[in-house]
Amino acid sequence: MTTTEQPQHFPCPQCGAELNWDPSSRTLSCDFCGYQQAVGADERPEDFARPAIKERDLFAFLQESQAQKAHGYGVETKSVKCEKCGATVSVDPKVTSTECPFCGSNLVLEQAPDEALIRPESLIPFQVDRETAVRRYREWLGKGWFHPGDLKKRAGQSRIYGVYLPFWTFDAHASSDWRAEAGYYYYETETYWATEDGKQVQKTRQVRRTRWEPAWGRHEQFYDDVLIYATQSVEPKLLERIYPFDTSKLVPYDPRYLSGWQAEQYQIGLEEGWKLAEKRIKDKERDACAKQVPGDTYRNLQVSTRLSKVTFKHVLLPVWIASYPYKGKVYRYLVNGQTGKIYGEKPISWIRVAIAVVVVLIILAIVVYFLTRGGGGGSMGWLLLGAV
Ligand SMILES: [Zn+2]
Ligand SMILES: [Zn+2]
């Protein structure tokens, strides 16, 4: 694949309409005449007999010239950038107006495609279809009583978008040498003076002491598919709620999977992504080394980690996103497009919370009243009720 490759179209051989990836049939299909075309393993099973997902050597790749790399998505798209939250999304060129899937804003402006964008090498195709995503969204919106009454009406108007989110995944072998002082607890009997009945008396007590001894060791581990979300359009904390993605189900990138879907462009580049992954791996190594220190406690832990066999993949993972503003704040609802796991944020109605508290107190007071009435303590119940 070279940069001169022409973007592709996927017209329907029967009627000429554009074919789109359909998660329910797992085919490229035509909305107009129902034609279906197999993609990937279903089309050429012989190519998929062994895992075809390549891990690339990170440092060799960073040395390569731009011309050697595959760029873009290999399919005709246009890029739109959200003026409000900064997310840049590739959309179908036929789409004339759109709103930002990440913040619901319609301040989106068309942008020239980013020539330097590294092409994804693999992805997990959408498996949850729109109908399912929308149905779950509506069910979820209706759940719970502590939310504003107009929530369903307001949030129900926001659209739900199927977006491929960009990730870097890194593999690395970590080897960590550590040294520390290992602390062993022991107890000593100490004598001290105390005042008892106005007299000075000598007493004893057990005191914990620590004996420090030098210690050292090595920890080795292979890290597989450390996942780094390559933008900040969805807060990582929120995104982690719909993890995991089963990355063993990645398929080689094929632009046909993107047909009819949006793809967010990465904003955290490969080198920056690696820095984040490196820190995450080194933090984990430090924790693992700390656990190896013998004794009851430790101090002055020094860890030196070497990382080798570092490889990466640029992957796209499927997520359904609905973003709806409520009283000036944007709330999000996410569906893992592979597993269907959902997570969403809802505003809280404090008036409803207050009403619920009052109702609970009244019920409690009534219960107390009936329990105490027989024993002549009825006034106690009325007192409580009065307090409510
Ligand atoms: Zn057709
Ligand atoms: Zn936005």
Tab-separated table of C-alpha atoms and ligand atoms in Angstrom:
chain	number	residue	atom	x	y	z
A	1	MET	CA	0.000	0.000	0.000
A	2	THR	CA	1.375	3.390	-0.909
A	3	THR	CA	0.251	6.943	-0.465
A	4	THR	CA	-0.684	7.197	-4.151
A	5	GLU	CA	-3.417	4.563	-3.746
A	6	GLN	CA	-6.814	5.862	-4.791
A	7	PRO	CA	-9.577	5.906	-2.228
A	8	GLN	CA	-12.127	3.206	-2.927
A	9	HIS	CA	-15.872	3.144	-3.351
A	10	PHE	CA	-18.024	0.108	-2.736
A	11	PRO	CA	-20.956	0.283	-5.145
A	12	CYS	CA	-23.620	-2.412	-5.087
A	13	PRO	CA	-23.152	-4.697	-8.139
A	14	GLN	CA	-26.945	-5.074	-8.406
A	15	CYS	CA	-28.222	-1.506	-8.061
A	16	GLY	CA	-25.199	0.787	-7.768
A	17	ALA	CA	-26.046	2.164	-4.305
A	18	GLU	CA	-23.225	2.328	-1.759
A	19	LEU	CA	-22.632	-0.847	0.275
A	20	ASN	CA	-22.263	-0.431	4.041
A	21	TRP	CA	-20.874	-2.724	6.747
A	22	ASP	CA	-23.843	-4.333	8.497
A	23	PRO	CA	-23.150	-5.697	12.005
A	24	SER	CA	-26.221	-7.961	12.140
A	25	SER	CA	-25.393	-9.923	8.974
A	26	ARG	CA	-21.607	-9.336	9.307
A	27	THR	CA	-21.467	-8.492	5.627
A	28	LEU	CA	-21.136	-5.490	3.376
A	29	SER	CA	-24.753	-4.989	2.452
A	30	CYS	CA	-27.042	-2.841	0.326
A	31	ASP	CA	-29.842	-0.991	2.119
A	32	PHE	CA	-31.839	-0.736	-1.109
A	33	CYS	CA	-31.837	-4.167	-2.770
A	34	GLY	CA	-30.535	-6.369	0.069
A	35	TYR	CA	-27.399	-7.538	-1.751
A	36	GLN	CA	-24.755	-8.928	0.658
A	37	GLN	CA	-21.023	-9.326	0.179
A	38	ALA	CA	-18.692	-11.285	2.472
A	39	VAL	CA	-15.683	-9.464	3.955
A	40	GLY	CA	-12.462	-10.753	5.522
A	41	ALA	CA	-12.370	-14.338	6.771
A	42	ASP	CA	-15.813	-15.085	5.306
A	43	GLU	CA	-14.583	-14.067	1.889
A	44	ARG	CA	-11.116	-15.650	1.797
A	45	PRO	CA	-10.920	-18.231	4.625
A	46	GLU	CA	-7.486	-19.449	3.416
A	47	ASP	CA	-5.900	-16.053	4.284
A	48	PHE	CA	-7.243	-16.257	7.798
A	49	ALA	CA	-6.141	-19.793	8.660
A	50	ARG	CA	-3.311	-18.281	10.730
A	51	PRO	CA	-3.332	-15.005	12.635
A	52	ALA	CA	-2.708	-12.253	10.127
A	53	ILE	CA	-2.378	-9.368	12.560
A	54	LYS	CA	1.123	-8.013	12.370
A	55	GLU	CA	2.906	-6.523	15.342
A	56	ARG	CA	5.305	-3.852	14.076
A	57	ASP	CA	8.692	-3.105	15.550
A	58	LEU	CA	8.213	0.312	17.169
A	59	PHE	CA	11.701	1.756	16.812
A	60	ALA	CA	12.226	0.504	13.246
A	61	PHE	CA	8.870	2.031	12.277
A	62	LEU	CA	9.743	5.413	13.812
A	63	GLN	CA	12.938	5.407	11.694
A	64	GLU	CA	11.040	4.740	8.463
A	65	SER	CA	10.371	7.644	6.125
A	66	GLN	CA	6.820	8.923	5.698
A	67	ALA	CA	6.738	7.649	2.093
A	68	GLN	CA	7.251	4.030	3.221
A	69	LYS	CA	4.132	4.048	5.360
A	70	ALA	CA	0.521	3.463	4.449
A	71	HIS	CA	-1.613	6.521	5.108
A	72	GLY	CA	-5.253	7.453	5.341
A	73	TYR	CA	-8.136	5.009	5.466
A	74	GLY	CA	-7.983	3.744	1.858
A	75	VAL	CA	-11.586	4.781	1.411
A	76	GLU	CA	-13.051	8.100	0.380
A	77	THR	CA	-13.904	10.029	3.518
A	78	LYS	CA	-14.024	13.608	4.547
A	79	SER	CA	-12.742	14.875	7.843
A	80	VAL	CA	-14.759	17.117	10.073
A	81	LYS	CA	-13.414	18.802	13.141
A	82	CYS	CA	-15.588	19.817	16.078
A	83	GLU	CA	-15.029	23.449	17.007
A	84	LYS	CA	-16.275	22.831	20.512
A	85	CYS	CA	-14.393	19.747	21.741
A	86	GLY	CA	-11.687	19.367	19.077
A	87	ALA	CA	-12.531	15.798	18.017
A	88	THR	CA	-11.764	15.055	14.383
A	89	VAL	CA	-13.887	12.426	12.725
A	90	SER	CA	-13.849	10.851	9.275
A	91	VAL	CA	-17.318	10.604	7.845
A	92	ASP	CA	-18.925	9.381	4.665
A	93	PRO	CA	-18.415	12.047	1.957
A	94	LYS	CA	-22.151	11.941	1.163
A	95	VAL	CA	-23.010	13.223	4.641
A	96	THR	CA	-23.574	16.960	4.308
A	97	SER	CA	-24.261	18.059	7.820
A	98	THR	CA	-23.471	16.241	11.003
A	99	GLU	CA	-23.169	16.806	14.694
A	100	CYS	CA	-20.198	15.868	16.821
A	101	PRO	CA	-20.668	12.358	18.251
A	102	PHE	CA	-18.547	13.294	21.258
A	103	CYS	CA	-20.267	16.435	22.517
A	104	GLY	CA	-23.472	16.762	20.492
A	105	SER	CA	-22.385	20.144	19.127
A	106	ASN	CA	-23.217	20.972	15.518
A	107	LEU	CA	-20.250	23.302	15.178
A	108	VAL	CA	-18.429	20.910	12.881
A	109	LEU	CA	-16.235	22.148	10.045
A	110	GLU	CA	-14.879	20.248	7.099
A	111	GLN	CA	-11.123	19.794	7.054
A	112	ALA	CA	-8.547	18.738	4.486
A	113	PRO	CA	-7.699	15.067	5.057
A	114	ASP	CA	-4.581	14.544	7.165
A	115	GLU	CA	-1.975	13.218	4.711
A	116	ALA	CA	0.321	11.982	7.457
A	117	LEU	CA	-2.296	9.873	9.233
A	118	ILE	CA	-0.917	6.355	9.764
A	119	ARG	CA	-3.335	3.761	8.432
A	120	PRO	CA	-4.850	1.397	10.983
A	121	GLU	CA	-3.686	-2.175	10.497
A	122	SER	CA	-6.467	-3.996	12.214
A	123	LEU	CA	-9.862	-3.450	13.753
A	124	ILE	CA	-12.737	-5.135	15.476
A	125	PRO	CA	-15.753	-4.770	13.170
A	126	PHE	CA	-19.033	-3.534	14.664
A	127	GLN	CA	-21.064	-6.503	15.939
A	128	VAL	CA	-23.802	-4.566	17.767
A	129	ASP	CA	-26.228	-3.064	15.259
A	130	ARG	CA	-27.940	0.321	15.422
A	131	GLU	CA	-31.316	-1.095	16.412
A	132	THR	CA	-29.852	-2.832	19.465
A	133	ALA	CA	-27.789	0.227	20.428
A	134	VAL	CA	-30.831	2.550	20.189
A	135	ARG	CA	-33.114	0.146	22.077
A	136	ARG	CA	-30.622	-0.208	24.931
A	137	TYR	CA	-30.161	3.575	25.022
A	138	ARG	CA	-33.915	4.160	25.419
A	139	GLU	CA	-34.239	1.438	28.056
A	140	TRP	CA	-31.332	2.896	29.971
A	141	LEU	CA	-32.746	6.445	29.760
A	142	GLY	CA	-36.012	5.302	31.311
A	143	LYS	CA	-34.343	3.559	34.244
A	144	GLY	CA	-34.050	5.045	37.732
A	145	TRP	CA	-36.245	7.586	39.424
A	146	PHE	CA	-33.573	9.992	40.722
A	147	HIS	CA	-33.159	11.681	37.370
A	148	PRO	CA	-35.001	14.686	35.930
A	149	GLY	CA	-38.432	13.869	34.501
A	150	ASP	CA	-37.718	15.537	31.162
A	151	LEU	CA	-34.491	13.575	30.700
A	152	LYS	CA	-35.995	10.951	28.433
A	153	LYS	CA	-37.630	13.589	26.277
A	154	ARG	CA	-34.501	15.723	25.980
A	155	ALA	CA	-31.829	13.027	25.718
A	156	GLY	CA	-34.027	10.885	23.479
A	157	GLN	CA	-33.576	13.489	20.765
A	158	SER	CA	-29.826	13.063	20.601
A	159	ARG	CA	-28.601	10.639	18.000
A	160	ILE	CA	-26.439	7.642	18.689
A	161	TYR	CA	-23.346	7.251	16.513
A	162	GLY	CA	-21.290	4.201	15.654
A	163	VAL	CA	-17.685	5.418	15.749
A	164	TYR	CA	-14.441	3.496	15.378
A	165	LEU	CA	-12.139	4.885	18.064
A	166	PRO	CA	-8.376	4.926	17.461
A	167	PHE	CA	-6.017	3.063	19.771
A	168	TRP	CA	-2.354	2.154	19.913
A	169	THR	CA	-1.575	-1.203	21.423
A	170	PHE	CA	1.945	-2.042	22.553
A	171	ASP	CA	3.706	-5.287	23.378
A	172	ALA	CA	6.999	-5.255	25.278
A	173	HIS	CA	9.229	-7.499	27.289
A	174	ALA	CA	10.172	-5.866	30.595
A	175	SER	CA	13.150	-6.842	32.683
A	176	SER	CA	13.569	-4.982	35.975
A	177	ASP	CA	16.494	-5.071	38.388
A	178	TRP	CA	15.663	-3.763	41.799
A	179	ARG	CA	17.412	-3.059	45.073
A	180	ALA	CA	15.887	-2.000	48.329
A	181	GLU	CA	16.241	-2.232	52.058
A	182	ALA	CA	14.000	-4.953	53.364
A	183	GLY	CA	12.572	-4.311	56.810
A	184	TYR	CA	11.895	-7.090	59.340
A	185	TYR	CA	9.798	-6.307	62.396
A	186	TYR	CA	10.821	-7.421	65.878
A	187	TYR	CA	9.597	-6.464	69.334
A	188	GLU	CA	11.482	-5.201	72.333
A	189	THR	CA	10.360	-4.751	75.879
A	190	GLU	CA	10.770	-1.165	76.975
A	191	THR	CA	10.547	0.165	80.501
A	192	TYR	CA	9.032	3.561	81.201
A	193	TRP	CA	7.773	5.674	84.083
A	194	ALA	CA	4.112	6.425	84.619
A	195	THR	CA	2.132	8.268	87.248
A	196	GLU	CA	-0.389	6.110	89.113
A	197	ASP	CA	-2.349	7.411	92.114
A	198	GLY	CA	0.066	10.343	92.287
A	199	LYS	CA	3.109	8.042	92.453
A	200	GLN	CA	5.841	7.431	89.881
A	201	VAL	CA	5.879	3.726	88.923
A	202	GLN	CA	8.036	1.810	86.470
A	203	LYS	CA	6.130	-0.164	83.823
A	204	THR	CA	6.991	-2.166	80.678
A	205	ARG	CA	5.548	-2.301	77.203
A	206	GLN	CA	6.212	-4.043	73.835
A	207	VAL	CA	7.647	-1.790	71.125
A	208	ARG	CA	7.922	-2.673	67.458
A	209	ARG	CA	11.347	-2.140	65.860
A	210	THR	CA	12.526	-2.712	62.288
A	211	ARG	CA	15.770	-4.374	61.268
A	212	TRP	CA	16.909	-3.253	57.789
A	213	GLU	CA	18.792	-5.564	55.438
A	214	PRO	CA	19.878	-4.979	51.840
A	215	ALA	CA	17.898	-6.954	49.240
A	216	TRP	CA	17.893	-7.187	45.465
A	217	GLY	CA	16.280	-9.142	42.686
A	218	ARG	CA	14.908	-9.194	39.166
A	219	HIS	CA	11.379	-9.236	37.769
A	220	GLU	CA	10.590	-10.146	34.165
A	221	GLN	CA	7.306	-9.974	32.357
A	222	PHE	CA	5.879	-9.844	28.863
A	223	TYR	CA	3.196	-7.208	28.346
A	224	ASP	CA	0.667	-7.999	25.634
A	225	ASP	CA	-1.604	-5.421	23.980
A	226	VAL	CA	-1.257	-2.499	26.389
A	227	LEU	CA	-4.148	-0.365	25.142
A	228	ILE	CA	-3.718	3.411	24.742
A	229	TYR	CA	-6.710	5.444	23.535
A	230	ALA	CA	-5.205	7.803	20.972
A	231	THR	CA	-7.355	10.904	21.641
A	232	GLN	CA	-9.103	12.476	24.601
A	233	SER	CA	-12.570	12.914	23.144
A	234	VAL	CA	-14.009	10.427	25.651
A	235	GLU	CA	-12.552	10.553	29.168
A	236	PRO	CA	-10.425	7.406	29.599
A	237	LYS	CA	-12.200	6.729	32.925
A	238	LEU	CA	-15.555	6.578	31.139
A	239	LEU	CA	-14.207	4.482	28.300
A	240	GLU	CA	-12.694	1.956	30.695
A	241	ARG	CA	-16.196	1.219	31.968
A	242	ILE	CA	-17.030	-0.548	28.689
A	243	TYR	CA	-13.736	-2.505	28.564
A	244	PRO	CA	-12.615	-5.117	27.814
A	245	PHE	CA	-12.341	-5.462	24.082
A	246	ASP	CA	-11.293	-8.917	23.003
A	247	THR	CA	-8.216	-7.980	20.931
A	248	SER	CA	-7.733	-11.620	19.941
A	249	LYS	CA	-10.697	-10.997	17.609
A	250	LEU	CA	-8.946	-8.247	15.643
A	251	VAL	CA	-9.143	-8.648	11.886
A	252	PRO	CA	-6.818	-7.125	9.281
A	253	TYR	CA	-7.880	-3.636	8.289
A	254	ASP	CA	-10.180	-3.519	5.317
A	255	PRO	CA	-11.696	-0.157	4.316
A	256	ARG	CA	-15.016	-1.912	3.678
A	257	TYR	CA	-15.615	-2.263	7.423
A	258	LEU	CA	-15.666	1.558	7.638
A	259	SER	CA	-18.248	1.951	4.902
A	260	GLY	CA	-21.236	3.761	6.415
A	261	TRP	CA	-19.470	4.375	9.747
A	262	GLN	CA	-17.452	7.158	11.315
A	263	ALA	CA	-13.855	6.824	12.414
A	264	GLU	CA	-12.194	9.170	14.853
A	265	GLN	CA	-8.683	10.263	13.916
A	266	TYR	CA	-5.937	9.828	16.430
A	267	GLN	CA	-4.501	12.975	18.000
A	268	ILE	CA	-1.998	11.305	20.275
A	269	GLY	CA	0.754	10.220	17.877
A	270	LEU	CA	2.691	6.980	17.999
A	271	GLU	CA	5.671	8.332	19.961
A	272	GLU	CA	3.460	10.102	22.477
A	273	GLY	CA	1.303	6.981	22.777
A	274	TRP	CA	4.388	4.902	23.470
A	275	LYS	CA	5.443	7.306	26.254
A	276	LEU	CA	2.075	6.730	27.946
A	277	ALA	CA	2.362	2.956	27.539
A	278	GLU	CA	5.962	2.967	28.764
A	279	LYS	CA	4.943	4.811	31.915
A	280	ARG	CA	2.061	2.410	32.525
A	281	ILE	CA	4.380	-0.620	32.099
A	282	LYS	CA	7.097	0.884	34.330
A	283	ASP	CA	4.553	1.676	37.062
A	284	LYS	CA	3.353	-1.933	36.952
A	285	GLU	CA	6.942	-3.193	37.104
A	286	ARG	CA	7.626	-1.045	40.137
A	287	ASP	CA	4.587	-2.523	41.908
A	288	ALA	CA	5.666	-6.050	40.948
A	289	CYS	CA	9.221	-5.438	42.262
A	290	ALA	CA	7.878	-3.976	45.516
A	291	LYS	CA	5.975	-7.240	46.039
A	292	GLN	CA	9.210	-9.204	45.605
A	293	VAL	CA	11.037	-7.394	48.420
A	294	PRO	CA	11.194	-9.882	51.325
A	295	GLY	CA	10.350	-9.014	54.921
A	296	ASP	CA	7.523	-7.007	56.430
A	297	THR	CA	8.191	-3.638	54.825
A	298	TYR	CA	10.732	-1.883	52.595
A	299	ARG	CA	12.372	1.438	51.880
A	300	ASN	CA	14.618	3.031	49.243
A	301	LEU	CA	13.290	0.860	46.436
A	302	GLN	CA	15.192	1.489	43.216
A	303	VAL	CA	13.938	-0.121	40.043
A	304	SER	CA	15.683	-0.068	36.708
A	305	THR	CA	13.482	-1.417	33.893
A	306	ARG	CA	14.696	-2.276	30.414
A	307	LEU	CA	12.090	-2.740	27.705
A	308	SER	CA	12.844	-4.813	24.654
A	309	LYS	CA	10.989	-6.376	21.705
A	310	VAL	CA	8.680	-3.362	21.647
A	311	THR	CA	6.034	-3.717	18.976
A	312	PHE	CA	2.835	-1.822	18.268
A	313	LYS	CA	-0.383	-1.949	16.329
A	314	HIS	CA	-2.694	0.890	15.322
A	315	VAL	CA	-6.193	-0.475	15.795
A	316	LEU	CA	-9.768	0.788	15.565
A	317	LEU	CA	-12.309	-0.370	18.131
A	318	PRO	CA	-16.093	-0.033	17.722
A	319	VAL	CA	-18.091	2.146	20.126
A	320	TRP	CA	-21.650	3.482	19.986
A	321	ILE	CA	-21.792	6.985	21.475
A	322	ALA	CA	-24.671	9.253	22.385
A	323	SER	CA	-23.845	12.678	23.819
A	324	TYR	CA	-26.594	14.847	25.174
A	325	PRO	CA	-26.417	18.244	26.809
A	326	TYR	CA	-28.496	18.780	29.918
A	327	LYS	CA	-28.474	22.206	31.604
A	328	GLY	CA	-25.122	23.171	30.111
A	329	LYS	CA	-23.260	19.941	30.819
A	330	VAL	CA	-22.600	17.132	28.328
A	331	TYR	CA	-23.466	13.599	29.422
A	332	ARG	CA	-22.413	10.498	27.546
A	333	TYR	CA	-23.727	7.057	26.932
A	334	LEU	CA	-21.431	4.359	25.493
A	335	VAL	CA	-21.940	0.863	24.123
A	336	ASN	CA	-19.040	-1.473	23.436
A	337	GLY	CA	-19.651	-2.254	19.742
A	338	GLN	CA	-18.089	-5.695	20.146
A	339	THR	CA	-19.615	-6.988	23.394
A	340	GLY	CA	-22.678	-4.752	23.919
A	341	LYS	CA	-21.515	-3.683	27.403
A	342	ILE	CA	-23.036	-0.288	28.258
A	343	TYR	CA	-22.146	2.623	30.485
A	344	GLY	CA	-23.677	6.061	30.723
A	345	GLU	CA	-23.878	9.214	32.791
A	346	LYS	CA	-27.155	10.819	33.860
A	347	PRO	CA	-27.878	14.060	35.640
A	348	ILE	CA	-29.297	13.712	39.171
A	349	SER	CA	-32.495	15.485	40.132
A	350	TRP	CA	-31.868	16.725	43.692
A	351	ILE	CA	-35.537	17.636	44.107
A	352	ARG	CA	-36.480	14.001	43.455
A	353	VAL	CA	-33.769	12.835	45.862
A	354	ALA	CA	-35.175	15.182	48.524
A	355	ILE	CA	-38.744	13.944	47.897
A	356	ALA	CA	-37.542	10.334	48.261
A	357	VAL	CA	-35.819	11.140	51.569
A	358	VAL	CA	-39.003	12.752	52.942
A	359	VAL	CA	-41.147	9.794	51.822
A	360	VAL	CA	-38.768	7.330	53.515
A	361	LEU	CA	-38.868	9.370	56.746
A	362	ILE	CA	-42.686	9.442	56.740
A	363	ILE	CA	-42.840	5.661	56.254
A	364	LEU	CA	-40.331	5.201	59.092
A	365	ALA	CA	-42.372	7.452	61.366
A	366	ILE	CA	-45.570	5.512	60.616
A	367	VAL	CA	-43.810	2.213	61.334
A	368	VAL	CA	-42.459	3.557	64.613
A	369	TYR	CA	-45.926	4.840	65.510
A	370	PHE	CA	-47.615	1.467	65.020
A	371	LEU	CA	-44.809	-0.422	66.754
A	372	THR	CA	-44.918	1.786	69.829
A	373	ARG	CA	-48.711	2.354	70.016
A	374	GLY	CA	-49.361	-0.980	71.799
A	375	GLY	CA	-46.774	-0.189	74.477
A	376	GLY	CA	-48.188	3.216	75.249
A	377	GLY	CA	-45.319	4.929	73.444
A	378	GLY	CA	-47.526	6.341	70.708
A	379	SER	CA	-46.413	9.847	71.458
A	380	MET	CA	-42.902	8.850	70.370
A	381	GLY	CA	-44.195	7.964	66.904
A	382	TRP	CA	-46.135	11.241	66.669
A	383	LEU	CA	-43.029	13.088	67.725
A	384	LEU	CA	-41.084	11.557	64.842
A	385	LEU	CA	-43.902	12.246	62.407
A	386	GLY	CA	-43.996	15.803	63.653
A	387	ALA	CA	-40.275	16.124	62.968
A	388	VAL	CA	-40.869	15.083	59.355
B	1	ZN	ZN	-28.198	-2.832	-4.184
B	2	ZN	ZN	-17.439	17.879	19.809
